[in-house]
Amino acid sequence: MAKIYLKKGREESVLRFHPWVFSGAVAQCTGDPAEGDLVDVYSSEGVYLGCGHYQIGSIAVRLLSFCADPKAPDFWELSLRRALDTRMALGLSLSGGSTDCFRLVHGEGDSLPGLIIDYYAGVCVIQAHSAGMFRAKKRICEALKTVLGDNLKAVYDKSAATAPFKAGLDLIDGYLWRADSFQESEIAVSENGVRFMVDWEGGQKTGFFLDQRENRKLVGSLSAGRRVLNLFCYTGGFSLYARAGGAASVTSVDSSARAMAMLARNEELNGFEAGENVCADAISYLSSVPDGAYDLIVVDPPAFAKHRGALKNALRAYQRLNAAAIAKVAPGGFVFTFSCSQVVDRESFALMVFSAAASTGRSVRIMERLFQAPDHPVNIYHPEGEYLKGLLLYVD
Ligand code: SAH
């Protein structure tokens, strides 16, 4: 099929789904389309924009579709290029820079339902949540090689643990591709200049929780001089930012010994002495904390509700946990509270925190509403894609 490349800056109307491409916007046409032929339209940077009917005249193309055709041989390359483009527009970086790790593909938010790809300084970790995506993984891997070029070090498939499908597929995690020189099973990444080790083989999910990047930054900016308690700390995301932000002390709690071991390595990686690191159940730890012992508490539990049926009990558990954190924080303290359960919507979450606050009898104000980081985009027609919600509370 003939290809039409637009002049620089002329893709904007197409990106806003306007179906006309004027001849004055066309920089180049490869192939020799006859009037009425289907042509593919690309931005000046080679990003696929859509497909439509070609005509000689002031309207050169009338677009019929703005989506790449999944049957086309270059579908994956085009889709991944488009996903990467939006991450680059956010100022994220493939190598170097202050942040070299990000979510490259966020399922529905990137018009690729069922596919997650996280990028860690050259290592792509894929999670397929549908049999279709799982079966496409080799093609996805090939397209990643083309789109990321020399930046790519490895592609790891980590679908098995979370796969909601069977389909007689061979569900074993493993490398789809590795550069000859790359044998590591973990890598150091930078997130806003803070360094973390990511272990995609043995860590939880794809190895790291990239969705909290912006919220970690906020914690860092409010930590100076505060005694910080980070509950459900995993490998210390919030803890390290609090340290870098000048916290008076940081206590980190997680029930996973493996996560706590990685936290210790992350402290070292950033040149910090070991903090107070506690491998324990976060809920019982919190109940043993004396009132007023902390000035900033982060509550970032795993999803208590994985499906609708579990919602009621989950909300009760969230409420008890939040009530305890609000009750314990020192006067003038901050509580960062989150839920990553997709079935808990923002309104139920806020109501739950409201009940928790009311049960403590303390004065509690909402200072900020918190979201997943912008490399986890939400398709406007699929609001369920906004799964991470949080509140920053100030407790007098
Ligand atoms: N805040 C983290 C991500 C938290 S993910 C970050 O920024 O990276 C949730 C964490 O809760 C996981 O590390 C898991 O090991 C831990 N966890 C699950 N149940 C727990 C419990 N009952 N007590 C303490 N930690 C728990």
Short mmCIF file of N, CA, C and O and ligand atoms in Angstrom, two decimals, residues 204 208-209 212 216 230 232-235 237-238 253-256 259 280-283 300-302, ligand 1:
data_model
loop_
_atom_site.label_atom_id
_atom_site.label_comp_id
_atom_site.label_asym_id
_atom_site.label_seq_id
_atom_site.Cartn_x
_atom_site.Cartn_y
_atom_site.Cartn_z
N GLN A 204 8.00 -9.01 42.40
CA GLN A 204 6.54 -9.06 42.21
C GLN A 204 6.16 -8.34 40.91
O GLN A 204 6.85 -7.44 40.47
N PHE A 208 8.85 -4.05 39.49
CA PHE A 208 8.83 -2.76 40.19
C PHE A 208 7.47 -2.11 39.96
O PHE A 208 6.80 -2.42 38.97
N PHE A 209 7.07 -1.22 40.89
CA PHE A 209 5.76 -0.57 40.75
C PHE A 209 5.95 0.83 40.18
O PHE A 209 6.14 1.81 40.90
N GLN A 212 3.68 4.43 40.84
CA GLN A 212 3.77 5.36 41.97
C GLN A 212 4.83 6.45 41.78
O GLN A 212 5.12 7.20 42.71
N ARG A 216 5.64 9.14 44.65
CA ARG A 216 6.89 9.03 45.41
C ARG A 216 7.60 10.38 45.46
O ARG A 216 8.16 10.77 46.48
N ASN A 230 6.71 3.82 56.17
CA ASN A 230 6.27 3.35 54.85
C ASN A 230 5.75 1.93 54.98
O ASN A 230 6.53 0.98 55.10
N PHE A 232 3.82 -1.46 53.63
CA PHE A 232 3.77 -2.19 52.35
C PHE A 232 4.82 -1.59 51.41
O PHE A 232 4.51 -1.15 50.31
N CYS A 233 6.04 -1.56 51.88
CA CYS A 233 7.09 -0.75 51.22
C CYS A 233 7.67 -1.41 49.97
O CYS A 233 8.36 -0.76 49.20
N TYR A 234 7.45 -2.72 49.78
CA TYR A 234 8.08 -3.48 48.69
C TYR A 234 9.60 -3.22 48.72
O TYR A 234 10.23 -3.41 49.76
N THR A 235 10.22 -2.77 47.62
CA THR A 235 11.68 -2.61 47.63
C THR A 235 12.09 -1.21 48.07
O THR A 235 13.23 -0.79 47.85
N GLY A 237 10.40 1.95 47.43
CA GLY A 237 10.14 3.11 46.58
C GLY A 237 9.95 4.40 47.36
O GLY A 237 10.77 5.33 47.27
N PHE A 238 8.91 4.45 48.19
CA PHE A 238 8.65 5.68 48.95
C PHE A 238 9.75 5.95 49.97
O PHE A 238 10.10 7.10 50.23
N VAL A 253 8.13 -1.21 56.21
CA VAL A 253 7.56 -2.49 56.62
C VAL A 253 6.97 -3.23 55.42
O VAL A 253 6.20 -2.65 54.63
N ASP A 254 7.36 -4.51 55.27
CA ASP A 254 6.75 -5.36 54.24
C ASP A 254 6.86 -6.80 54.73
O ASP A 254 7.81 -7.15 55.44
N SER A 255 5.91 -7.63 54.33
CA SER A 255 5.93 -9.03 54.78
C SER A 255 6.82 -9.90 53.91
O SER A 255 7.07 -11.05 54.24
N SER A 256 7.30 -9.37 52.78
CA SER A 256 8.12 -10.16 51.89
C SER A 256 9.62 -9.99 52.22
O SER A 256 10.16 -8.89 52.11
N ALA A 259 11.59 -8.79 49.22
CA ALA A 259 11.47 -7.35 48.97
C ALA A 259 12.35 -6.57 49.96
O ALA A 259 13.03 -5.60 49.58
N ALA A 280 7.54 -7.72 58.39
CA ALA A 280 6.41 -8.08 59.26
C ALA A 280 5.10 -7.81 58.55
O ALA A 280 5.07 -7.17 57.50
N ASP A 281 4.03 -8.26 59.18
CA ASP A 281 2.70 -7.92 58.70
C ASP A 281 2.46 -6.44 59.02
O ASP A 281 2.58 -6.02 60.18
N ALA A 282 2.13 -5.67 58.00
CA ALA A 282 2.05 -4.21 58.18
C ALA A 282 0.91 -3.82 59.11
O ALA A 282 1.02 -2.85 59.86
N ILE A 283 -0.17 -4.61 59.08
CA ILE A 283 -1.33 -4.25 59.89
C ILE A 283 -1.03 -4.47 61.38
O ILE A 283 -1.32 -3.61 62.21
N ASP A 300 0.22 1.78 51.29
CA ASP A 300 0.06 1.37 49.89
C ASP A 300 -0.09 -0.15 49.80
O ASP A 300 0.81 -0.86 49.31
N PRO A 301 -1.24 -0.66 50.28
CA PRO A 301 -1.40 -2.12 50.35
C PRO A 301 -1.61 -2.76 48.98
O PRO A 301 -1.94 -2.06 48.02
N PRO A 302 -1.45 -4.08 48.90
CA PRO A 302 -1.81 -4.78 47.65
C PRO A 302 -3.32 -4.69 47.46
O PRO A 302 -4.03 -4.29 48.38
N1 SAH B 1 4.66 0.91 47.82
C1 SAH B 1 5.37 -0.07 47.04
C2 SAH B 1 4.48 -1.06 46.35
C3 SAH B 1 3.60 -1.86 47.29
S1 SAH B 1 2.97 -3.33 46.59
C4 SAH B 1 6.29 0.64 46.04
O1 SAH B 1 6.26 1.87 45.96
O2 SAH B 1 7.04 -0.03 45.34
C5 SAH B 1 2.31 -4.11 47.98
C6 SAH B 1 3.33 -4.73 48.93
O3 SAH B 1 2.61 -5.21 50.06
C7 SAH B 1 4.12 -5.91 48.39
O4 SAH B 1 5.48 -5.62 48.51
C8 SAH B 1 3.75 -7.08 49.33
O5 SAH B 1 4.87 -7.90 49.64
C9 SAH B 1 3.29 -6.36 50.55
N2 SAH B 1 2.35 -7.04 51.44
C10 SAH B 1 1.27 -7.77 51.12
N3 SAH B 1 0.60 -8.10 52.23
C11 SAH B 1 1.27 -7.58 53.28
C12 SAH B 1 1.07 -7.56 54.69
N4 SAH B 1 0.02 -8.15 55.24
N5 SAH B 1 1.95 -6.89 55.47
C13 SAH B 1 3.01 -6.28 54.93
N6 SAH B 1 3.25 -6.25 53.59
C14 SAH B 1 2.39 -6.90 52.78
#
